[in-house]
mmCIF file of C-alpha atoms and ligand atoms in Angstrom:
data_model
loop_
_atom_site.group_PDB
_atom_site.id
_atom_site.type_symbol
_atom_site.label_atom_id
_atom_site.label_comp_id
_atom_site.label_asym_id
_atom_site.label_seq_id
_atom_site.Cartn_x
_atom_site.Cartn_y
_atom_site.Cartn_z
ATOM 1 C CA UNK A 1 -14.750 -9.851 -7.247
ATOM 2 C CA UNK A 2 -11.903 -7.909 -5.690
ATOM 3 C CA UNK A 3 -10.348 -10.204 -3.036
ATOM 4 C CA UNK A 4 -9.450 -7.532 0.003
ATOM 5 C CA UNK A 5 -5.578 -7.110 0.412
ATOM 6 C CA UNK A 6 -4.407 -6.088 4.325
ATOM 7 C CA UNK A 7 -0.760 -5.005 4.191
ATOM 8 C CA UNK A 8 0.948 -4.253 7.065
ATOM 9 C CA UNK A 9 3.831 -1.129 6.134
ATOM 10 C CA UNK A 10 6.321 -2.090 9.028
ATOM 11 C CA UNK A 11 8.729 1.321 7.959
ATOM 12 C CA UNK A 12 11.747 1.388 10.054
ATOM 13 C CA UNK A 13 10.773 -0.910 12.459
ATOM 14 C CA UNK A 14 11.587 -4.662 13.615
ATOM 15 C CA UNK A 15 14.880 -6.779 15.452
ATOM 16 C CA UNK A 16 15.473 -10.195 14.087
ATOM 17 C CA UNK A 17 13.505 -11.093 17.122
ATOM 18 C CA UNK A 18 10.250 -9.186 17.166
ATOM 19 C CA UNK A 19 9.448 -10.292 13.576
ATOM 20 C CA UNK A 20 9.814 -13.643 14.581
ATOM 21 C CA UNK A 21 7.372 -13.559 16.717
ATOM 22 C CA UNK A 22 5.745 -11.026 15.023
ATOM 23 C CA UNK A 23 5.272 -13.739 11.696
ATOM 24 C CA UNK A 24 4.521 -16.829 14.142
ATOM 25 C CA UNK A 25 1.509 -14.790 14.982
ATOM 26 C CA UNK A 26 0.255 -13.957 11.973
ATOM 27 C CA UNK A 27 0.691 -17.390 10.244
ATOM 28 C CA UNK A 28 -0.978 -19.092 13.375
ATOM 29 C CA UNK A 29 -3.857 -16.031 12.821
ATOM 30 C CA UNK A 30 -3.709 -15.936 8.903
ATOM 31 C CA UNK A 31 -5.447 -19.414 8.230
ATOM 32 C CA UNK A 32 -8.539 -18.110 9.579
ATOM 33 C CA UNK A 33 -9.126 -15.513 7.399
ATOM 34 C CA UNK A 34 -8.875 -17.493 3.837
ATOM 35 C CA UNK A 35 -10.994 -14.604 2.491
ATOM 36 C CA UNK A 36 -8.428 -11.524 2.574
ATOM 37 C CA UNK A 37 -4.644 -11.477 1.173
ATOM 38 C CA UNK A 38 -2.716 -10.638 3.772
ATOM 39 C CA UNK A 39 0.883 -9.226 2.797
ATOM 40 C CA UNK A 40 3.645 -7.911 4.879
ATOM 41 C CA UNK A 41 6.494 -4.886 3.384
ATOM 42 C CA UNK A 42 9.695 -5.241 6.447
ATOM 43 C CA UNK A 43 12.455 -3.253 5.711
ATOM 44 C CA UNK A 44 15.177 -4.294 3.098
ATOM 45 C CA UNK A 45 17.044 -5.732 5.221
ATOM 46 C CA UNK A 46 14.685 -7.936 6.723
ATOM 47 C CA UNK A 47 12.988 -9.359 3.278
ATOM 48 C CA UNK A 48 15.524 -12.221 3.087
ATOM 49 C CA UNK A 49 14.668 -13.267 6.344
ATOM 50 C CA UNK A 50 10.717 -12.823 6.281
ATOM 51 C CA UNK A 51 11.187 -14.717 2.941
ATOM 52 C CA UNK A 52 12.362 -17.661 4.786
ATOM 53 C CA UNK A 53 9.862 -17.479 7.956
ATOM 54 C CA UNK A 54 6.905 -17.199 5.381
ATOM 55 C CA UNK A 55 7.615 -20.466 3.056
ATOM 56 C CA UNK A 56 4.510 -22.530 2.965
ATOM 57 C CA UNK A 57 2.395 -19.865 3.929
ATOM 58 C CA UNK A 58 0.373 -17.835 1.279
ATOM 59 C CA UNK A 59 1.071 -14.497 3.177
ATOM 60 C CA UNK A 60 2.548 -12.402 0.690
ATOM 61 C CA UNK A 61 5.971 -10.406 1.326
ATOM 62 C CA UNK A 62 6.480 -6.549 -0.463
ATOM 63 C CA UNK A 63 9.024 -3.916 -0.291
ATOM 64 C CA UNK A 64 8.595 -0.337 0.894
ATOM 65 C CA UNK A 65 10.359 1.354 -1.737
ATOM 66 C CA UNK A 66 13.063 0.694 -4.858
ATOM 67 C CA UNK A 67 14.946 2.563 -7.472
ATOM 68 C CA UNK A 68 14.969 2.605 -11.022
ATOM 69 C CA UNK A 69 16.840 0.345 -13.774
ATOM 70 C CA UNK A 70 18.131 -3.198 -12.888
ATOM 71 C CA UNK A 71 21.879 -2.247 -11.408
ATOM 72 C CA UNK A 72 24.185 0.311 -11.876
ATOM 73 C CA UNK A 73 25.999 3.041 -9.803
ATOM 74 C CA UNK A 74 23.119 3.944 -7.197
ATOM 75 C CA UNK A 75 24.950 3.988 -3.714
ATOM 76 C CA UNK A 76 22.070 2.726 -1.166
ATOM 77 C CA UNK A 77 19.256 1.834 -4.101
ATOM 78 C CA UNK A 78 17.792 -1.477 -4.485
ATOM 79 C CA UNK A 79 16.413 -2.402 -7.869
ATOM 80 C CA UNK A 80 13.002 -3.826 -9.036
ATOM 81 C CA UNK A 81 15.032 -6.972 -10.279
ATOM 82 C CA UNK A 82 16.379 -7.452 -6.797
ATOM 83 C CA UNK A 83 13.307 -7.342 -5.160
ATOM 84 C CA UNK A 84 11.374 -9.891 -7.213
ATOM 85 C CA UNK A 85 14.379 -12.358 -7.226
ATOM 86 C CA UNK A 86 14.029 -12.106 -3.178
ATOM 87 C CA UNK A 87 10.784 -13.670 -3.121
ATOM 88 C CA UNK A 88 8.835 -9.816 -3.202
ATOM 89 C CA UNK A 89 5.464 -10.128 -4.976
ATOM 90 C CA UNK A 90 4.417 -6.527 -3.896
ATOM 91 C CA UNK A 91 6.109 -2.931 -3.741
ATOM 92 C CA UNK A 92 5.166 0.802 -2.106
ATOM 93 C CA UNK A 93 5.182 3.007 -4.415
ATOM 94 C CA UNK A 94 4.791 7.232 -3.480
ATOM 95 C CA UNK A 95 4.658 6.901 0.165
ATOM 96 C CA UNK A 96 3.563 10.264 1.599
ATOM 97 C CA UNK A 97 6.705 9.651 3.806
ATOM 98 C CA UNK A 98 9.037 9.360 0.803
ATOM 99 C CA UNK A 99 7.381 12.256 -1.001
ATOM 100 C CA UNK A 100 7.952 14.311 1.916
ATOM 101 C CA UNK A 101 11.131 13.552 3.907
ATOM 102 C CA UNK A 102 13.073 11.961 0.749
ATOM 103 C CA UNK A 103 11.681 14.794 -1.926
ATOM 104 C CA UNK A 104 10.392 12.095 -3.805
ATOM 105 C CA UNK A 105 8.011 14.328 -6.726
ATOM 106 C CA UNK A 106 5.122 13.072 -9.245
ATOM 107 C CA UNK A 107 7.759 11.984 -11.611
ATOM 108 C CA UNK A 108 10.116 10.054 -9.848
ATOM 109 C CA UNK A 109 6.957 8.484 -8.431
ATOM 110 C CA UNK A 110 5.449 7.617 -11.535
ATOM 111 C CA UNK A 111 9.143 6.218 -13.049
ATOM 112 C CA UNK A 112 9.190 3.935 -10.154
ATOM 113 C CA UNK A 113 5.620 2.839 -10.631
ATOM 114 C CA UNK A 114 6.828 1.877 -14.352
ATOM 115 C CA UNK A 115 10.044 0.440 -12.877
ATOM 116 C CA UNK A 116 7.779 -1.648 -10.293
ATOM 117 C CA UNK A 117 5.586 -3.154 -13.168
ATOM 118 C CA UNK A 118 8.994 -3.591 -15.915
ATOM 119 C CA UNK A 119 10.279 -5.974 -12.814
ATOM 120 C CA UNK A 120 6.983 -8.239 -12.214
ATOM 121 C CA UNK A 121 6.148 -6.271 -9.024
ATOM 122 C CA UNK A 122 2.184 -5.205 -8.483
ATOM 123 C CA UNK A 123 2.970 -1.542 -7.472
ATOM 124 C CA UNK A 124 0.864 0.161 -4.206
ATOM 125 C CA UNK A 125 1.010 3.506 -5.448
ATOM 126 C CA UNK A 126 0.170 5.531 -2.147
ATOM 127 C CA UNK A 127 -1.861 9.052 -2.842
ATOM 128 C CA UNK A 128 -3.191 11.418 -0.301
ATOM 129 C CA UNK A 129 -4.042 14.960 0.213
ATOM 130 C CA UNK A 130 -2.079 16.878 3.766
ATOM 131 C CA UNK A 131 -4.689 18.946 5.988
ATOM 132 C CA UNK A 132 -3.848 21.891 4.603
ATOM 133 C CA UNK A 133 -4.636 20.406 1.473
ATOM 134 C CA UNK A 134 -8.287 19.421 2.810
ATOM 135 C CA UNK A 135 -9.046 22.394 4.260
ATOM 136 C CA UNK A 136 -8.698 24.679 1.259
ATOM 137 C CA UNK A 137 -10.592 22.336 -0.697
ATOM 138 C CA UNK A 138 -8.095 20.959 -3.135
ATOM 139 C CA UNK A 139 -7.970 17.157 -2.078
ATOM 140 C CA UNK A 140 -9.496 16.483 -5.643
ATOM 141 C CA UNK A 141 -6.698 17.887 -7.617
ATOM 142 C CA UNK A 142 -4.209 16.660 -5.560
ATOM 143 C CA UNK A 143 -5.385 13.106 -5.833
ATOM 144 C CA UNK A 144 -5.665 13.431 -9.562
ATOM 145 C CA UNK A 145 -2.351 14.923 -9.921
ATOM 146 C CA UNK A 146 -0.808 12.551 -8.016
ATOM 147 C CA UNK A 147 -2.765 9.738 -10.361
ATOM 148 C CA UNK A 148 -2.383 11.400 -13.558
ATOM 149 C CA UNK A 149 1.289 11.353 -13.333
ATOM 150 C CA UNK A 150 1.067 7.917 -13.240
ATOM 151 C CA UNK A 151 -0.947 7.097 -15.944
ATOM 152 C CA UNK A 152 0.338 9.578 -18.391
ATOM 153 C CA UNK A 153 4.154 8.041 -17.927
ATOM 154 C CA UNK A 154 3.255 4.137 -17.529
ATOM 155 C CA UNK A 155 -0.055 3.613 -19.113
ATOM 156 C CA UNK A 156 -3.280 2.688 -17.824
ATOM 157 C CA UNK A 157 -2.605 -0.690 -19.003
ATOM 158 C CA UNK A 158 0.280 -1.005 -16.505
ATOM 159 C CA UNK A 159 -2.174 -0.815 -13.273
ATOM 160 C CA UNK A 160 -3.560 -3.848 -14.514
ATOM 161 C CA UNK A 161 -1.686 -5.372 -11.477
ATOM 162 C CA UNK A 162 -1.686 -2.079 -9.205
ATOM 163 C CA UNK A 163 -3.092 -1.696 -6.165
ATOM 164 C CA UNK A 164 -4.122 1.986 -4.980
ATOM 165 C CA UNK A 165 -3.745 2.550 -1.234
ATOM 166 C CA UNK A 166 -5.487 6.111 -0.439
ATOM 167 C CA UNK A 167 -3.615 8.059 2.953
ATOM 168 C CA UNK A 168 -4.554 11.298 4.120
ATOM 169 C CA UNK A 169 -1.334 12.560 5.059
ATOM 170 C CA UNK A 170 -2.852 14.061 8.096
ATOM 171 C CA UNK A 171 -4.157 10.624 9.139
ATOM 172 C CA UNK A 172 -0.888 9.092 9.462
ATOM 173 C CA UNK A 173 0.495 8.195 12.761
ATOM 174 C CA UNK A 174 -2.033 10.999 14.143
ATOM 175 C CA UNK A 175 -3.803 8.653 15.404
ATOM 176 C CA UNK A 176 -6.792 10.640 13.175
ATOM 177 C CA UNK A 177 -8.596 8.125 10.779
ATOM 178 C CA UNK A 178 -11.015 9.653 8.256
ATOM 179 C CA UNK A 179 -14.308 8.555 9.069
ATOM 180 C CA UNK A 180 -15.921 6.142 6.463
ATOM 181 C CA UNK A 181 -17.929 8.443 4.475
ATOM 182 C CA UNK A 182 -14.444 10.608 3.866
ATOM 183 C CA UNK A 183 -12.918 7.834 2.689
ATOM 184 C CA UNK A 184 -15.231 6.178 0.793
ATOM 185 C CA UNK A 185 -15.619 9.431 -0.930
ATOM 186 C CA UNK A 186 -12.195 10.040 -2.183
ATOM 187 C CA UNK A 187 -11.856 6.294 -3.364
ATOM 188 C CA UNK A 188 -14.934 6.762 -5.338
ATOM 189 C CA UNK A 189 -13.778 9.430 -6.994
ATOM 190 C CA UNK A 190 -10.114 7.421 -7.597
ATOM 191 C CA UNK A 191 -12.350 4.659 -9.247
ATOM 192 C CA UNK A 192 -14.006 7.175 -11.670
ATOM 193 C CA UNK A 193 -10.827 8.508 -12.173
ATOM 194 C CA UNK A 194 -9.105 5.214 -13.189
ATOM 195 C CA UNK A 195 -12.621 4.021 -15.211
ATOM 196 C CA UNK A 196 -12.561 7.263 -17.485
ATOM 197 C CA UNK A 197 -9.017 5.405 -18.715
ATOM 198 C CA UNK A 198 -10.177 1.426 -18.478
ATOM 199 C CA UNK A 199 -13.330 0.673 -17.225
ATOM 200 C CA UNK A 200 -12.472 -3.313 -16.367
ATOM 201 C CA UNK A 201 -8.931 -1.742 -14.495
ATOM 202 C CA UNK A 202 -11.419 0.753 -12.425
ATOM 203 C CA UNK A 203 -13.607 -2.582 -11.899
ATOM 204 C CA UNK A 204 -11.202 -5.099 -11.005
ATOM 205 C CA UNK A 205 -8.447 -2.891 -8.953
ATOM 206 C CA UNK A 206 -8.288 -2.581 -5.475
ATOM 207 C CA UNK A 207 -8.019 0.768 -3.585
ATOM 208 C CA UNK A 208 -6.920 0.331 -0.011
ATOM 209 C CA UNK A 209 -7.019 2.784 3.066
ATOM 210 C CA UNK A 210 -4.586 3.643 5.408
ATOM 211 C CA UNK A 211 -3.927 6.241 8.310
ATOM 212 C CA UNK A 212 -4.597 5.271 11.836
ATOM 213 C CA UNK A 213 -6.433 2.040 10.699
ATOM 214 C CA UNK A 214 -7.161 0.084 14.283
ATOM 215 C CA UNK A 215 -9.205 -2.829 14.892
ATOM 216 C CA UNK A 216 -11.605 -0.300 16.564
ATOM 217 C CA UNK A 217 -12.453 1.689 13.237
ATOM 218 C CA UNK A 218 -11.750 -1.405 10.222
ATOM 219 C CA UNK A 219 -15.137 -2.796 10.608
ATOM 220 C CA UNK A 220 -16.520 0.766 9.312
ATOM 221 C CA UNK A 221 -13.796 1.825 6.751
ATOM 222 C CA UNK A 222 -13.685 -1.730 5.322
ATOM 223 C CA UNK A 223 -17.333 -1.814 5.085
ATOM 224 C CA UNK A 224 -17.540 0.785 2.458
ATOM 225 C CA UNK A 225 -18.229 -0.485 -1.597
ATOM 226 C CA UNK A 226 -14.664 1.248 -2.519
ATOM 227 C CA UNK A 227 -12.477 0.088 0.484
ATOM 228 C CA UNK A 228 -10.894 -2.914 -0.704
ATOM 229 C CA UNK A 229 -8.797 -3.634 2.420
ATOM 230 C CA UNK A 230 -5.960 -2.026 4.489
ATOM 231 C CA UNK A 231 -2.490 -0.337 4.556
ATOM 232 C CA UNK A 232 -1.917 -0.462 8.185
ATOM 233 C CA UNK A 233 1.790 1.260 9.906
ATOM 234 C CA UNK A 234 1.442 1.536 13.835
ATOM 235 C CA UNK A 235 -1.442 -1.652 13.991
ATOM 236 C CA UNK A 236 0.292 -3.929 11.822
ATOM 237 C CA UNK A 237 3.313 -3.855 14.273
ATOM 238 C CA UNK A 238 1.033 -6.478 16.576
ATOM 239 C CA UNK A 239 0.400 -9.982 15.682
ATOM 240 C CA UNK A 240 -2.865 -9.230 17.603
ATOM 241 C CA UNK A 241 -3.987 -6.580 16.099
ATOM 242 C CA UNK A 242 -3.344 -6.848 12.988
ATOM 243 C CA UNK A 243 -5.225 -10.230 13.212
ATOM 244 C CA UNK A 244 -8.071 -8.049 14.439
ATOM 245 C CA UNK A 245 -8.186 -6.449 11.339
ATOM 246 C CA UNK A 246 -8.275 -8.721 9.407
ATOM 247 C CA UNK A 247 -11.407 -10.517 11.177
ATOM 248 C CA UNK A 248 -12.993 -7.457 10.097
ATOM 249 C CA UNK A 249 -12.938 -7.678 6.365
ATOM 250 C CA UNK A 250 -16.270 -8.817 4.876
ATOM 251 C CA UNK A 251 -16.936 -12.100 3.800
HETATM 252 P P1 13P B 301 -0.439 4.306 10.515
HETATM 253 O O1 13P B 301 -1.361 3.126 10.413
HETATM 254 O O2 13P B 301 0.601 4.147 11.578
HETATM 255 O O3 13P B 301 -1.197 5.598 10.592
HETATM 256 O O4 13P B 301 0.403 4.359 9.139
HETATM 257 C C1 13P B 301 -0.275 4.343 7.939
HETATM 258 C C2 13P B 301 0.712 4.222 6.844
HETATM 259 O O5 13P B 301 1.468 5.133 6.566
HETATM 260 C C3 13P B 301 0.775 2.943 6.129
HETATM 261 O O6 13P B 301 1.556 3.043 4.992
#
């Protein structure tokens, strides 16, 4: 019913070069796995480009951020607009890394979630509790607060499209995963969230996982009933092993 979705988040990362090779991996790899969407967010700079390399392929392309309205006096933004007339099907959305080191809070979040949909993009809005977070207990509120936000400025009916991607902050590029049971727990509870607004939404949407995601530890995480597939930084920077990942999404 939910078709898994592996997306690899390449941040600031990639020459010309390396995602060359980098895509003629994946599209030699991609075929074989008919059964998961596989999408791929390069910088802005490099989305024209990956565009081009992935025509004929059903390997979907995504940004890793954008800004609000469709132009205007924004020094450095890129709009919604821009993005889907680029060939983007897919946008991040609340990065931990953009809540953190740009300032990014709940409400600019949730305006560019609105933005996303307004332009035809299917937002990944990216929650996650940090350590400190977990260890007092609070990774329930935080999740809801950073989900509530959402809903209470676009809708419910505008994550028709969404996608979910749950990262512990302190599972990013620690090299720390959450095991499966953590996980599975805290997209549970994102479901139920999302199904006290629209049960059919809470069916039908997929919530992904990333931090640390490695072919070693997919075959558990992806495993679980909520884990609908992957947002993968570090591993997805391998033609190899992001492959291997995606040979270990169910069938
Ligand atoms: P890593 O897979 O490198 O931990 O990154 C996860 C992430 O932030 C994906 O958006």
């Amino acid at each position: 019913m939910r078709k898994p979705l592996i997306a690899g988040n390449w941040k600031m990362h990639g020459s010309k070069s390396q995602i060359q090779s980098l895509i003629d991996g994946i599209k030699h790899g991609a075929p074989h796995y008919p059964h998961a969407e596989i999408l791929v967010l390069p910088t802005f700079v490099h989305l024209d480009y990956v565009h081009n390399l992935l025509s004929h392929t059903s390997i979907q392309l995504g940004a890793q951020n954008l800004y609000l309205g469709t132009q205007g006096a924004f020094t450095g933004e890129v709009s919604g607009c821009m993005l889907t007339e680029i060939g983007c099907q897919y946008v991040l959305v609340g990065h931990s890394e953009r809540r953190t080191l740009f300032h990014e809070d709940l409400n600019l979040v949730a305006e560019k979630f609105k933005a996303a949909v307004t332009s035809g993009l299917k937002p990944i809005l990216c929650i996650g509790e940090t350590k400190d977070e977990r260890e007092r207990g609070d990774t329930e509120r935080v999740i809801s607060d950073q989900l509530q936000s959402v809903i209470q400025l676009a809708g419910i009916e505008a994550f028709r499209e969404a996608v979910i991607a749950y990262e512990p902050v302190w599972a990013i590029g620690t090299g720390l995963t959450a095991t499966p049971e953590q996980a599975q727990a805290v997209h549970a509870f994102i479901r139920q969230l999302i199904s006290q607004n629209h049960i059919d939404i809470a069916n039908t949407m997929r919530i992904l996982y990333g931090g640390s995601m490695k072919p070693d530890n997919a075959a558990s995480l992806l495993a679980m009933p909520d884990i609908d597939g992957g947002l993968i930084g570090g591993a997805s920077l391998s033609a190899e092993s992001f492959l291997k990942i995606c040979a270990e999404v169910p069938k």
